[in-house]
PDB file of C-alpha atoms in Angstrom:
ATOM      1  CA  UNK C  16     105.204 107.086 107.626  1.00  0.00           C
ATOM      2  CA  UNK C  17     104.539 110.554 107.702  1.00  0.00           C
ATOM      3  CA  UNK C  18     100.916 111.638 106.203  1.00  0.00           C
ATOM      4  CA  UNK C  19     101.208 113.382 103.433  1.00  0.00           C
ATOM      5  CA  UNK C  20     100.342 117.185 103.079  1.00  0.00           C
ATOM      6  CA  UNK C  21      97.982 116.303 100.446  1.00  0.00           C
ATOM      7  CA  UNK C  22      96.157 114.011 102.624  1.00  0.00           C
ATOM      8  CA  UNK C  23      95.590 116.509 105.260  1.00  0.00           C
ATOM      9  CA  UNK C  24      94.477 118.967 103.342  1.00  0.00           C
ATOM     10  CA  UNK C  25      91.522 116.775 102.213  1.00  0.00           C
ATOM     11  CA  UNK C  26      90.621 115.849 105.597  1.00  0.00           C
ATOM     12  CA  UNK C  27      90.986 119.212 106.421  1.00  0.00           C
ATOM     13  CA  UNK C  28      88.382 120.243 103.374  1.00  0.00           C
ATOM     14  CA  UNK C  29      85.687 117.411 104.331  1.00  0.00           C
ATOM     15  CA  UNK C  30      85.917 118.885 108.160  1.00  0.00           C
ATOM     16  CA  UNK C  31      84.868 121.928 106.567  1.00  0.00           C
ATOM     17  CA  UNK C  32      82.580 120.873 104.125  1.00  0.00           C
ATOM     18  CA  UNK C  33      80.936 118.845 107.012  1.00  0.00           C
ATOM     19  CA  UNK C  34      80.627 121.341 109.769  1.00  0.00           C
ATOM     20  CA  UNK C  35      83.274 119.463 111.844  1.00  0.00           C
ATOM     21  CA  UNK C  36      85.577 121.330 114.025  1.00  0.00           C
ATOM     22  CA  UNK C  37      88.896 119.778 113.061  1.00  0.00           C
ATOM     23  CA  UNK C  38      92.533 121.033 114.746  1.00  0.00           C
ATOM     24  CA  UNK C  39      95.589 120.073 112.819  1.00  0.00           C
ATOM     25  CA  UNK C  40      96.278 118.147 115.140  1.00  0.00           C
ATOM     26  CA  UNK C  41      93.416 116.362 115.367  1.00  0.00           C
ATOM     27  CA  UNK C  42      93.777 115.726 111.461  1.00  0.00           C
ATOM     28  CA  UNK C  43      97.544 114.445 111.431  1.00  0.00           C
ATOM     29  CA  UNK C  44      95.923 111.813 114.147  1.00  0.00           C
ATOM     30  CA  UNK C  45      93.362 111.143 111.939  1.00  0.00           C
ATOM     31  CA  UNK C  46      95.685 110.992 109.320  1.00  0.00           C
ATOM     32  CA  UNK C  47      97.847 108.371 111.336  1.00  0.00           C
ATOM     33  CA  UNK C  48      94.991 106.361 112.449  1.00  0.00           C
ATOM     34  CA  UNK C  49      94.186 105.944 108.525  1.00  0.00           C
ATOM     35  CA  UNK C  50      98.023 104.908 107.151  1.00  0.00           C
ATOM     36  CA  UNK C  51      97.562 101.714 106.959  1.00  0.00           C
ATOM     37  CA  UNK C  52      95.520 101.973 104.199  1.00  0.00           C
ATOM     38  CA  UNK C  53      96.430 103.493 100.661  1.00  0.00           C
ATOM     39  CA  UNK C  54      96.235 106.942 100.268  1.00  0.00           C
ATOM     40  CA  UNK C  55      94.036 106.865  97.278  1.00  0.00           C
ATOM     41  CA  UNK C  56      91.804 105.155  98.691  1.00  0.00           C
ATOM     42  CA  UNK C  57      91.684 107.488 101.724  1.00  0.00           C
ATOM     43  CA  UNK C  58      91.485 110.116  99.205  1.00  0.00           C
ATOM     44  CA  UNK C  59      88.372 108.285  97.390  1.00  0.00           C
ATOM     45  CA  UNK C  60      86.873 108.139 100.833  1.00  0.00           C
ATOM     46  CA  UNK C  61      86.839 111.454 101.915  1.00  0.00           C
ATOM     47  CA  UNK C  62      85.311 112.157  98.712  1.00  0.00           C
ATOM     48  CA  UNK C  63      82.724 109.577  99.069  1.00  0.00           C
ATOM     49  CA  UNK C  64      82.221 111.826 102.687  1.00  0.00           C
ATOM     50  CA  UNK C  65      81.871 114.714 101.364  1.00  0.00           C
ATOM     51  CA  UNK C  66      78.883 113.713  99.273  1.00  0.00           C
ATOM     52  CA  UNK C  67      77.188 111.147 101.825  1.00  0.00           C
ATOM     53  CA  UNK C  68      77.672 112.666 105.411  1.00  0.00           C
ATOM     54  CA  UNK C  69      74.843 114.632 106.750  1.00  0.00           C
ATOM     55  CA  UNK C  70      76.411 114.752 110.155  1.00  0.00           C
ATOM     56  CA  UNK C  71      79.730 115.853 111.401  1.00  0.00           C
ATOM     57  CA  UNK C  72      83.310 113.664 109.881  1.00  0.00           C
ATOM     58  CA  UNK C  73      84.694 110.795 111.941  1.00  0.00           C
ATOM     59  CA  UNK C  74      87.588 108.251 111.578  1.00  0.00           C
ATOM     60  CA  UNK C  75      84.762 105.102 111.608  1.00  0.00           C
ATOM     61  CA  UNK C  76      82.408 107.469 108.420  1.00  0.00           C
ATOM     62  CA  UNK C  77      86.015 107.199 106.378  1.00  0.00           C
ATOM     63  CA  UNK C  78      87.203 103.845 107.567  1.00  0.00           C
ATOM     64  CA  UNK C  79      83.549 102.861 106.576  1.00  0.00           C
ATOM     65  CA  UNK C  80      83.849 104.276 103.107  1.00  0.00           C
ATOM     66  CA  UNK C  81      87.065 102.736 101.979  1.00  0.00           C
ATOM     67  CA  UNK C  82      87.325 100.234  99.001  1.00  0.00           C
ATOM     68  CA  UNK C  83      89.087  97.792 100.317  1.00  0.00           C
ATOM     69  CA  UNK C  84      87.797  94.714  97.892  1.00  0.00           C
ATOM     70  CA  UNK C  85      84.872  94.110 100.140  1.00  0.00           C
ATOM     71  CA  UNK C  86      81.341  94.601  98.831  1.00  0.00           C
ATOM     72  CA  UNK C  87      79.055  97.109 100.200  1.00  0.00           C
ATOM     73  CA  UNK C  88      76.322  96.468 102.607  1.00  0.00           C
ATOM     74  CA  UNK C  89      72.855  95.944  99.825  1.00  0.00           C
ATOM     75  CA  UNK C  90      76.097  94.276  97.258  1.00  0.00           C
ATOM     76  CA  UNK C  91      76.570  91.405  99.732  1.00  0.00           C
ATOM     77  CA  UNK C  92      72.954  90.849 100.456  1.00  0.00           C
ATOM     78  CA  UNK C  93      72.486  90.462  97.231  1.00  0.00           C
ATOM     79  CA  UNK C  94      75.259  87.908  96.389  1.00  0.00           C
ATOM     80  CA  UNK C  95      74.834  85.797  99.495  1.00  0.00           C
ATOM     81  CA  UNK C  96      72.020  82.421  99.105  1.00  0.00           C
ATOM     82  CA  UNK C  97      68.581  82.806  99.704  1.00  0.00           C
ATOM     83  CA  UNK C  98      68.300  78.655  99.677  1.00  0.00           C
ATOM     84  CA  UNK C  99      70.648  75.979 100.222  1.00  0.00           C
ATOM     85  CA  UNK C 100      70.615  74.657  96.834  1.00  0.00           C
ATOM     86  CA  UNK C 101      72.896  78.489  95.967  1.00  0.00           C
ATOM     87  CA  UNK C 102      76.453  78.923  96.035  1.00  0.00           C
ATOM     88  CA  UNK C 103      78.504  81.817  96.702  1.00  0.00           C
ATOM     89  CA  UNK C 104      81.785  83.015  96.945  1.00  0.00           C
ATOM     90  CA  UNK C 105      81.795  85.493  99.515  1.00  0.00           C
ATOM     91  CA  UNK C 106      83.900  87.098 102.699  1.00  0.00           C
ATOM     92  CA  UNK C 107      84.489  86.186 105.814  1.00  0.00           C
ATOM     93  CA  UNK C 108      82.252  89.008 107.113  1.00  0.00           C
ATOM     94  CA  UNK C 109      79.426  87.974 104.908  1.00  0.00           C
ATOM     95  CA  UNK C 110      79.467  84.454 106.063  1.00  0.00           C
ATOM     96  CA  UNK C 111      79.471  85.314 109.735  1.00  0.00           C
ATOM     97  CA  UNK C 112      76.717  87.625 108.912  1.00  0.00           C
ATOM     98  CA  UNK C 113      74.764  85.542 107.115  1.00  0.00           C
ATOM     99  CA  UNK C 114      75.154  82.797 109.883  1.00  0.00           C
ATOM    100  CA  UNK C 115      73.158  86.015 112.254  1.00  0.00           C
ATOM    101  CA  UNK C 116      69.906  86.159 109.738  1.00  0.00           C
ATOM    102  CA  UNK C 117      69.756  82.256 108.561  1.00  0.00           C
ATOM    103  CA  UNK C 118      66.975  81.205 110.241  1.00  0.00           C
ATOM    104  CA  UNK C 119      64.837  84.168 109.410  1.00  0.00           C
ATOM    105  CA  UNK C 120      65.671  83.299 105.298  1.00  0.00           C
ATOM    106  CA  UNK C 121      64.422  79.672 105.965  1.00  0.00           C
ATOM    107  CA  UNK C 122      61.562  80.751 107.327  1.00  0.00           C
ATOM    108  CA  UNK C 123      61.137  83.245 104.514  1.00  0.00           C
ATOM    109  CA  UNK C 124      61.188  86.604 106.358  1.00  0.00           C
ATOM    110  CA  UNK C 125      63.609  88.201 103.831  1.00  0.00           C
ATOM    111  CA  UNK C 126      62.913  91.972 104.861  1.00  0.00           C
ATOM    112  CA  UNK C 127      64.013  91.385 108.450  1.00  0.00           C
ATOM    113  CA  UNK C 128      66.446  89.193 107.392  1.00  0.00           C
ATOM    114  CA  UNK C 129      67.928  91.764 105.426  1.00  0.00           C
ATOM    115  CA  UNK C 130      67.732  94.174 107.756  1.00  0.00           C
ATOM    116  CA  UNK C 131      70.059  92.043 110.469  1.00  0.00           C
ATOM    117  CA  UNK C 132      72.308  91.188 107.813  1.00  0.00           C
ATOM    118  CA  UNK C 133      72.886  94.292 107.160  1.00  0.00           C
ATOM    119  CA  UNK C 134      73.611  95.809 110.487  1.00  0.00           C
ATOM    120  CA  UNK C 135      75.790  92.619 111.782  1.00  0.00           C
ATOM    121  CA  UNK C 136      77.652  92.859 108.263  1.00  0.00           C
ATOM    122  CA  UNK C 137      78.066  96.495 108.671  1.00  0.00           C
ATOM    123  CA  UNK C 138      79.949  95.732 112.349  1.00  0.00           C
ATOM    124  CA  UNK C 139      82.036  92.906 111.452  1.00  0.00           C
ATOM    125  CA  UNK C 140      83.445  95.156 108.117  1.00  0.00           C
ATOM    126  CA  UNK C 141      83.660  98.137 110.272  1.00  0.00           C
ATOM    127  CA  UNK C 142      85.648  95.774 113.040  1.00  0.00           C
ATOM    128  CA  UNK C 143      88.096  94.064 110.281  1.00  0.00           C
ATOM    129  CA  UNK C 144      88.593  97.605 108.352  1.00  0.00           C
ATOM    130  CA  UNK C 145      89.252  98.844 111.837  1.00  0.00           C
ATOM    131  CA  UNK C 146      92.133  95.803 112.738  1.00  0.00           C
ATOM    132  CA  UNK C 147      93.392  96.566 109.256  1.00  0.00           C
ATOM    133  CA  UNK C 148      92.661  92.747 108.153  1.00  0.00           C
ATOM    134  CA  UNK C 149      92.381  92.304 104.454  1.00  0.00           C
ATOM    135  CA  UNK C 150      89.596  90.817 102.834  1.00  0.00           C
ATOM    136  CA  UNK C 151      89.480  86.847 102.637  1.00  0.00           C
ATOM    137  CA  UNK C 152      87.310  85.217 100.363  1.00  0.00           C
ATOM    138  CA  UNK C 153      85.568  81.796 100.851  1.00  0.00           C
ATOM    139  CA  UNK C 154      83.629  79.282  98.702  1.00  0.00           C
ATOM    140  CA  UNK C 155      80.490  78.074 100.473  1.00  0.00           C
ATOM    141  CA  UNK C 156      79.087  75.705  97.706  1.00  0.00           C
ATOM    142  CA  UNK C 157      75.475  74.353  97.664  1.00  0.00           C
ATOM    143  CA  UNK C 158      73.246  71.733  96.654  1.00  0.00           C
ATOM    144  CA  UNK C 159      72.771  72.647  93.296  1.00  0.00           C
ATOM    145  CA  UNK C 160      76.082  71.456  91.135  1.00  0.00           C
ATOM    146  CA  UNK C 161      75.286  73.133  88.147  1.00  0.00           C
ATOM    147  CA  UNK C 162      74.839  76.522  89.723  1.00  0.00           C
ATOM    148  CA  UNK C 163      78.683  76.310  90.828  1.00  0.00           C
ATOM    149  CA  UNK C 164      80.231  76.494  87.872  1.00  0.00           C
ATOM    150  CA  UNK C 165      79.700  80.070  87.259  1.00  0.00           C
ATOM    151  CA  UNK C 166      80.146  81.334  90.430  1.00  0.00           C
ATOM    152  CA  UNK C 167      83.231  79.808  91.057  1.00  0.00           C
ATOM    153  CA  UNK C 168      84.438  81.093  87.037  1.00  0.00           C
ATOM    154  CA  UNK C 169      83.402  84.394  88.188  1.00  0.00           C
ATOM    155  CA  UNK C 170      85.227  84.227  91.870  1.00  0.00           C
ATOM    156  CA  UNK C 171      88.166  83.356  89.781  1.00  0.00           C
ATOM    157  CA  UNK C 172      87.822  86.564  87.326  1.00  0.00           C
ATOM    158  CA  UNK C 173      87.968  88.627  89.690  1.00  0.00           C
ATOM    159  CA  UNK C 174      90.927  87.094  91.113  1.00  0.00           C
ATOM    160  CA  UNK C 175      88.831  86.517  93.992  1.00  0.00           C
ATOM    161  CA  UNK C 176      89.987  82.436  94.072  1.00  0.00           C
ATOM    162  CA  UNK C 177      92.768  80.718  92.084  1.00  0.00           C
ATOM    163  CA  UNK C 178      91.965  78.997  89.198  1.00  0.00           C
ATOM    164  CA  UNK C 179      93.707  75.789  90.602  1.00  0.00           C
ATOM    165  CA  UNK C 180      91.663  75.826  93.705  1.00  0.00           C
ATOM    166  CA  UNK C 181      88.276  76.620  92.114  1.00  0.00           C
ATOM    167  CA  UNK C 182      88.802  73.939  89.245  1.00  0.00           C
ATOM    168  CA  UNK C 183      89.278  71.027  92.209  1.00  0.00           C
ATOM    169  CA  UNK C 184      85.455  72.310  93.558  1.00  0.00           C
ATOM    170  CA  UNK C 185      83.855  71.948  89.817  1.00  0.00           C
ATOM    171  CA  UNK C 186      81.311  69.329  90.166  1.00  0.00           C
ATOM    172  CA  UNK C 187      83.269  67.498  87.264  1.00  0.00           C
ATOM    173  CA  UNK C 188      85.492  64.853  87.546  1.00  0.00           C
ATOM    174  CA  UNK C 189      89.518  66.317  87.454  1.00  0.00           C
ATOM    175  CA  UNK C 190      89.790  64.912  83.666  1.00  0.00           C
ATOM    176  CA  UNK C 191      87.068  67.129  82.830  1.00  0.00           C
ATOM    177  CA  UNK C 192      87.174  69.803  80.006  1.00  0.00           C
ATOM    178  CA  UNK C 193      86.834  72.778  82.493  1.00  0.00           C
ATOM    179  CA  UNK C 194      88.691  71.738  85.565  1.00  0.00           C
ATOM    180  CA  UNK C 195      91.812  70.838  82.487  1.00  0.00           C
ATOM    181  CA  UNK C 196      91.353  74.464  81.385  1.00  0.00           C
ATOM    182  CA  UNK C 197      91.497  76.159  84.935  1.00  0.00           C
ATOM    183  CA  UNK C 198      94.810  73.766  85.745  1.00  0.00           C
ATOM    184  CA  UNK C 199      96.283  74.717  83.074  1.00  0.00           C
ATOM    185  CA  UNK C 200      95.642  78.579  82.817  1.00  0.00           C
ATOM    186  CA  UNK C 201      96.781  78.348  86.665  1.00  0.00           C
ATOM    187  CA  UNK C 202      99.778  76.778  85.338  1.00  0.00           C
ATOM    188  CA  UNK C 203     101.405  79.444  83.817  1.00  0.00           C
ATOM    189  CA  UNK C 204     100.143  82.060  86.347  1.00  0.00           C
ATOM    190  CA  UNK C 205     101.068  82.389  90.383  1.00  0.00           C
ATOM    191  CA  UNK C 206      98.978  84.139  92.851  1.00  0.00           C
ATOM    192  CA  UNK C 207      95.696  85.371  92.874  1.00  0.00           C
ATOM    193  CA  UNK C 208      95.192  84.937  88.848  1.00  0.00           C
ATOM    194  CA  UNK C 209      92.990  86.595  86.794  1.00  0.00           C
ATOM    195  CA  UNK C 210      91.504  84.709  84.104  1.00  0.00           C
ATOM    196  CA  UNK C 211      90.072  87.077  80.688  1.00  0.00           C
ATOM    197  CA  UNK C 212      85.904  86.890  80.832  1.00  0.00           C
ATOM    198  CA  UNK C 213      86.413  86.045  77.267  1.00  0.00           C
ATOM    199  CA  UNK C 214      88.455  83.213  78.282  1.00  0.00           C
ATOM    200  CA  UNK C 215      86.242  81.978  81.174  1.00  0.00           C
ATOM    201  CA  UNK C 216      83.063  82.097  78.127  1.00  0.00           C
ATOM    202  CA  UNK C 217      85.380  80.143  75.723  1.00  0.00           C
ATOM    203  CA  UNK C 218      85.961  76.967  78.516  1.00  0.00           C
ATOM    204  CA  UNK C 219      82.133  76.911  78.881  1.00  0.00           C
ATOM    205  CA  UNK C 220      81.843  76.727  75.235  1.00  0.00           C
ATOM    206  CA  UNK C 221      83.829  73.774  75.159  1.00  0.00           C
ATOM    207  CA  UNK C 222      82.394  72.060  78.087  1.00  0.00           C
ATOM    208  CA  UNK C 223      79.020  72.327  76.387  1.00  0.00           C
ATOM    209  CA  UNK C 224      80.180  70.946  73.145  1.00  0.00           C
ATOM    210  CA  UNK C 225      82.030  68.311  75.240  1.00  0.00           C
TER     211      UNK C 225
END
């Protein structure tokens, strides 16, 4: 597919905006190099650019900027468990990161821990955004079983996990109120469902009242 003249002119304004010498040439590569991805998002990205870069525009500063459904660098560090009593619903590249500063969260270093979090999960995003593989989400459940129940609820509002999947790792029994609720609502959807936040509050409701 042929990049659209729209497309190049934005690159062509964030080269200038960002003191890179760009041939239009070297922007319908660019351009090419980025078509596997919407061109919205591109769009959003070179925007993002033009406000962030302090040095000169590359393929990996827009690849790097693209919303692609996975979280940002501080977003993911935030989400991911600090003990193993926490669960999470998280990426693959947050997992694999996470598995990089482990050790340094048991043994309560969380500044350096961030810190290699950070820079593995920035490689591994960088590395899947650059393969064009699409974000996979993952339940990694701990000790604690009434800490999963939201997380998973949440996971499934943002269609990150089906509701039929995420009511089978409830730590209820299958006849329970909530894991009922989730089959059913997953019932009469397909896919990656998205269940209403009002909805998700209302089969809480009734589980406590249960």
């Amino acid at each position: 597919m042929q990049p659209s003249e729209n497309l190049l002119k934005a690159i062509a304004v964030t080269a200038e905006l960002t003191d890179t010498d760009l041939s239009e040439n070297a922007a319908r590569v660019m351009a090419d190099d980025l078509s596997q991805y919407d061109e919205a998002l591109i769009v959003k990205a070179l925007t993002k650019c033009r406000k962030e870069l302090r040095s000169r525009l590359t393929l990996a500063e827009i690849i790097n900027r693209i919303d692609d459904g996975r979280p940002g660098p501080e977003e993911a560090w935030a989400m991911i468990p600090k003990n193993e009593f926490g669960s999470v619903v998280w990426t693959s590249e947050m997992s694999e990161a996470f598995g990089v500063c482990y050790k340094q969260i048991e043994a309560g270093d969380l500044i350096q821990a961030r810190l290699s979090f950070v820079e593995s999960y920035k490689d591994k995003v960088s590395r899947a955004r650059d393969e064009g593989a699409k974000v996979n989400w993952l339940p990694s459940l701990g000790h604690d079983q009434n800490g999963r129940e939201s997380v998973l609820m949440e996971a499934v509002d943002k269609g990150r996990l089906t509701a039929s999947y995420a009511a089978k790792l409830l730590p209820y029994n299958q006849g329970s109120t909530v894991a009922n609720k989730l089959l059913e609502i997953a019932s009469q959807e397909s896919g990656f469902v998205k269940i209403k936040a009002a909805d998700l509050k209302l089969i809480s409701n009734e589980k406590g009242n249960g």
